[in-house]
Short mmCIF file of C-alpha atoms in Angstrom, two decimals:
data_model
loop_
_atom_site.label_atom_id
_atom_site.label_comp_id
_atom_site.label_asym_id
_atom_site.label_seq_id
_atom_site.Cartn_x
_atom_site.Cartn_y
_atom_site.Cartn_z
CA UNK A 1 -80.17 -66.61 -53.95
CA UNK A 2 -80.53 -64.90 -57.09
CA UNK A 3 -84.01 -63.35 -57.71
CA UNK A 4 -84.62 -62.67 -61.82
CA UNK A 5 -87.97 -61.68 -61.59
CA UNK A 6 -87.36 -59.05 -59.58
CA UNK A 7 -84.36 -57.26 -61.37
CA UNK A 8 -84.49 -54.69 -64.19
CA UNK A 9 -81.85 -56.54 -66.44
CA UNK A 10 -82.93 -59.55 -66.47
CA UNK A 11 -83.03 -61.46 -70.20
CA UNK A 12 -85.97 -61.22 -72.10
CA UNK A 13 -87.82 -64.34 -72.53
CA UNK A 14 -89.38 -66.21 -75.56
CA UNK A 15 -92.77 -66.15 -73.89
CA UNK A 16 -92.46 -62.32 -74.02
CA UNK A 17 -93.32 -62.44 -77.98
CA UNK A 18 -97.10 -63.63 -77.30
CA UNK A 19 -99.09 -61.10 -78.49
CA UNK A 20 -101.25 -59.24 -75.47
CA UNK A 21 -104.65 -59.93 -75.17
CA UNK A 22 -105.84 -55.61 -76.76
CA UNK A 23 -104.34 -57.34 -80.13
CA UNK A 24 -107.55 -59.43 -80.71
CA UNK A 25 -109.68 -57.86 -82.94
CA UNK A 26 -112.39 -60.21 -82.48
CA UNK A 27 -112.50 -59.33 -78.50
CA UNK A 28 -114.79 -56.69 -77.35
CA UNK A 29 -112.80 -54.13 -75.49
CA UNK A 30 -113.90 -51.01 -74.08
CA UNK A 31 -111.79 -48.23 -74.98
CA UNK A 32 -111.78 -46.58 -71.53
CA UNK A 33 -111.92 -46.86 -67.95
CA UNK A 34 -115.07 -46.86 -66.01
CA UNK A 35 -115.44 -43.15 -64.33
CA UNK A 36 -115.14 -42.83 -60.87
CA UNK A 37 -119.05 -42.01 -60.57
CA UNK A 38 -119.85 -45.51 -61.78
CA UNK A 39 -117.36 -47.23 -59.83
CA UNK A 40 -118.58 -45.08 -57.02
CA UNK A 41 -122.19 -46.32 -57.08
CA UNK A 42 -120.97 -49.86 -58.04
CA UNK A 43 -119.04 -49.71 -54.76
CA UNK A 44 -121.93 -48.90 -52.85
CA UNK A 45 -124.51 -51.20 -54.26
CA UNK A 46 -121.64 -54.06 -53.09
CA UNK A 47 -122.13 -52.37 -49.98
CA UNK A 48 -125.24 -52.57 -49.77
CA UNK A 49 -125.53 -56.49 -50.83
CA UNK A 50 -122.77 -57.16 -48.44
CA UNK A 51 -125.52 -56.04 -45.45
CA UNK A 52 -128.07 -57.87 -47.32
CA UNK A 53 -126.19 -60.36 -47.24
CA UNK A 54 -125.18 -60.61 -43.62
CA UNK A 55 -128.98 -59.92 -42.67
CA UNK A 56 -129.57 -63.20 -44.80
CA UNK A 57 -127.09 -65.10 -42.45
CA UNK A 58 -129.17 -63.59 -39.77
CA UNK A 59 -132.17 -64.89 -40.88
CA UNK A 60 -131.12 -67.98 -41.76
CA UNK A 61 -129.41 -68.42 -38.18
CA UNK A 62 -132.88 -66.95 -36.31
CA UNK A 63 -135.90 -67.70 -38.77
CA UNK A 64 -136.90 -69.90 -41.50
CA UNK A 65 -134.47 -70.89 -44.23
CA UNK A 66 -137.56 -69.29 -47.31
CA UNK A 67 -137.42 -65.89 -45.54
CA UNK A 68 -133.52 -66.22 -45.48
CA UNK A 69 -133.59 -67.35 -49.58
CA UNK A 70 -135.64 -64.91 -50.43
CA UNK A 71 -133.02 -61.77 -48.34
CA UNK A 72 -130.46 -63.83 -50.19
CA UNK A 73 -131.68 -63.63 -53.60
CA UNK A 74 -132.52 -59.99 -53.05
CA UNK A 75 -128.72 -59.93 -52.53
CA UNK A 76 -127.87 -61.36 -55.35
CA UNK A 77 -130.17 -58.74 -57.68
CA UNK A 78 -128.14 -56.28 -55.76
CA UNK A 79 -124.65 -57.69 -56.85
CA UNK A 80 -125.75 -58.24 -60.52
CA UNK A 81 -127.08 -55.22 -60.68
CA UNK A 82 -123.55 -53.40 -59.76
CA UNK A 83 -121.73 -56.17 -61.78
CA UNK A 84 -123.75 -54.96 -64.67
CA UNK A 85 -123.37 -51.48 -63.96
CA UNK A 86 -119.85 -51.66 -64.14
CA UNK A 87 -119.91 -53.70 -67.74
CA UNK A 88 -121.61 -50.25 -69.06
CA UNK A 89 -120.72 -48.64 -71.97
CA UNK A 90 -119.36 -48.86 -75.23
CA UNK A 91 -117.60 -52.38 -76.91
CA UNK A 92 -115.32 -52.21 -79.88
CA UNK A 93 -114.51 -55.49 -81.85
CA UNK A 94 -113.65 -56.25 -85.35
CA UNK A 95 -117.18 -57.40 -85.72
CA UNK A 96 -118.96 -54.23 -85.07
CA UNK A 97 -119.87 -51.55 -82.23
CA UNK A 98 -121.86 -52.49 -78.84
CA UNK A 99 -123.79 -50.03 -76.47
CA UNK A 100 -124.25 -51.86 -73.20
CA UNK A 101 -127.04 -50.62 -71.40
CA UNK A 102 -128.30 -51.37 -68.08
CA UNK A 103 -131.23 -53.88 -69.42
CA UNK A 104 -130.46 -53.66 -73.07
CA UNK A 105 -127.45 -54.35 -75.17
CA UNK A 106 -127.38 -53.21 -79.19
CA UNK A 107 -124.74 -54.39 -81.16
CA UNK A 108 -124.43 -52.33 -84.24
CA UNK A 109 -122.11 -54.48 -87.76
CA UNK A 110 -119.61 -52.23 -88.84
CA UNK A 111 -121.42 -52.33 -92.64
CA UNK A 112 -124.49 -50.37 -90.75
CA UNK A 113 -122.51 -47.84 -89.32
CA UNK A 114 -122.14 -44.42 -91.31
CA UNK A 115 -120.07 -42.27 -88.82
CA UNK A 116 -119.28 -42.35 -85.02
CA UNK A 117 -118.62 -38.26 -84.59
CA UNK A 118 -118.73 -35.84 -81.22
CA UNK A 119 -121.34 -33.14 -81.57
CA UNK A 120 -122.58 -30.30 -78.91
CA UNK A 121 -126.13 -31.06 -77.85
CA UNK A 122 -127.96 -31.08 -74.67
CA UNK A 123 -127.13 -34.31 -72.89
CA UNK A 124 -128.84 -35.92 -69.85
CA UNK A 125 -126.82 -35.27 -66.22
CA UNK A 126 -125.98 -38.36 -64.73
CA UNK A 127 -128.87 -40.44 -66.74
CA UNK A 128 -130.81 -38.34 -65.30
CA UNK A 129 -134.05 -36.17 -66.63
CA UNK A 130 -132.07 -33.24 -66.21
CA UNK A 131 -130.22 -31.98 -69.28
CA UNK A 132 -127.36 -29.68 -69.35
CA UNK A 133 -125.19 -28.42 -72.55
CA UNK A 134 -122.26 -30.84 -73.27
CA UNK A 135 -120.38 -32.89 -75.55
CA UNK A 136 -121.48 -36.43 -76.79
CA UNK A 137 -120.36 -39.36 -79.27
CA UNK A 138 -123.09 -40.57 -82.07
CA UNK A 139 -123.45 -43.23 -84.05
CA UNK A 140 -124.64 -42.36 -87.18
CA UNK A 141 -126.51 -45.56 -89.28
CA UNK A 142 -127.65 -46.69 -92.56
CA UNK A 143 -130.75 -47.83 -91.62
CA UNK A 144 -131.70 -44.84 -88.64
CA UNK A 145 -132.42 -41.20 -89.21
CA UNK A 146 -129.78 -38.71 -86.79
CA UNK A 147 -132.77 -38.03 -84.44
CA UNK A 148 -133.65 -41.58 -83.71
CA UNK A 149 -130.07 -42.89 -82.19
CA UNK A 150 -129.16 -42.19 -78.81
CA UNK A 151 -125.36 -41.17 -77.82
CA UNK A 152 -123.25 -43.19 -77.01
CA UNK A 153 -120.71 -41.62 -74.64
CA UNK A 154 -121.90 -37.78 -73.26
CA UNK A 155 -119.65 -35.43 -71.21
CA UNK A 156 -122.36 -35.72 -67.98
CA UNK A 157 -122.06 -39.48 -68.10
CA UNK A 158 -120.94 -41.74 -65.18
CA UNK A 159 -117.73 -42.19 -67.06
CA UNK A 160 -116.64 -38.72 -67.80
CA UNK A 161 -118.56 -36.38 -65.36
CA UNK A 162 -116.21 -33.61 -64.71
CA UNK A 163 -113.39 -35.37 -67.03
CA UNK A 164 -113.81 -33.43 -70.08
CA UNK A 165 -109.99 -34.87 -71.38
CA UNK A 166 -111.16 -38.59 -70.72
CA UNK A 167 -113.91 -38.18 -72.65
CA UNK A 168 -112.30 -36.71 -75.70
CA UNK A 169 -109.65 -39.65 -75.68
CA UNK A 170 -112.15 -42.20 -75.51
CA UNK A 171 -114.35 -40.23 -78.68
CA UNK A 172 -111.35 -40.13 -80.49
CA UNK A 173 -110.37 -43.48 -79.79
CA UNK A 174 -114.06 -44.61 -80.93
CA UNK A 175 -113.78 -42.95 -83.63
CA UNK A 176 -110.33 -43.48 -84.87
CA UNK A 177 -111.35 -47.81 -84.62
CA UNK A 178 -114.62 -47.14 -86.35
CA UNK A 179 -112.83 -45.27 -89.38
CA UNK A 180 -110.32 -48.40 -88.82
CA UNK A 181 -112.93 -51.05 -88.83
CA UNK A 182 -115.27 -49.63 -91.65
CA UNK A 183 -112.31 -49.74 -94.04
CA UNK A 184 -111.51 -53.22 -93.45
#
């Protein structure tokens, strides 16, 4: 029994001239990976809703079913709270640049935007108070002053904590679709 899909010379097929789903310019796409930090903490808030979780079973098995809504919708913050961790970061579409937050989202039109450029500045540790000398990505705007914008990628971020070559990729690859985008 002959097995196509599995061999290296197969034919190509007509459905392989769909275009892939990057070649959207009106999707948001985030131009790289989330860090291991932030997948890291993700993974451990899912942890810690999974135990939530079972403790709501618990209660719902032993004690009233209110107590056991209310340990289950504390489980649920706890799950949309890593969900929303993970969507972090910076969005690039053809309609303009996004800086997802974790309670606030700011979506900047590409006919605002002056300049996305890396500069050296201090640049908080891990969100943190704390700042430490590093490397981050600004967006420079029409209708902001320089001081009044805050980065949008840094170099002691989740993402690229410790990944100094990750983060110039994904400031060059910000950079290189907002020089794209502003022309068009």
């Amino acid at each position: 029994m002959p097995l196509p899909f599995l061999t290296a010379d197969r034919s190509f097929e007509a459905a392989d001239d769909i275009a892939l789903p990057y070649d959207d310019r009106a999707r948001w796409r985030r131009p790289y990976r989330p860090g291991p930090w932030r997948v890291a903490a993700a993974a451990l808030w899912l942890l810690l809703a999974s135990f939530v979780l079972f403790g709501a079973v618990i209660i719902a098995l032993t004690a009233s079913p209110a107590s056991a809504g209310v340990v289950f919708a504390l489980a649920l913050i706890v799950i949309a709270s890593a969900l929303r961790l993970l969507r972090m970061g910076v969005w690039v579409s053809a309609r303009g640049l996004r800086h997802v937050e974790f309670l606030v989202t700011r979506t900047v039109p590409w006919k605002r935007v002056v300049a996305v450029r890396t500069v050296q500045q201090p640049v908080r540790w891990l969100g943190l108070p704390r700042t430490v000398q590093g490397q981050a990505l600004v967006l420079l705007r029409k209708d902001r002053t320089d001081e009044d914008t805050a980065p949008l990628l840094t170099t002691h971020g989740l993402d690229f904590l410790s990944r100094i070559s990750a983060f110039d990729r994904a400031a060059d690859t910000v950079e290189a679709w907002a020089a794209e985008y502003r022309r068009d």
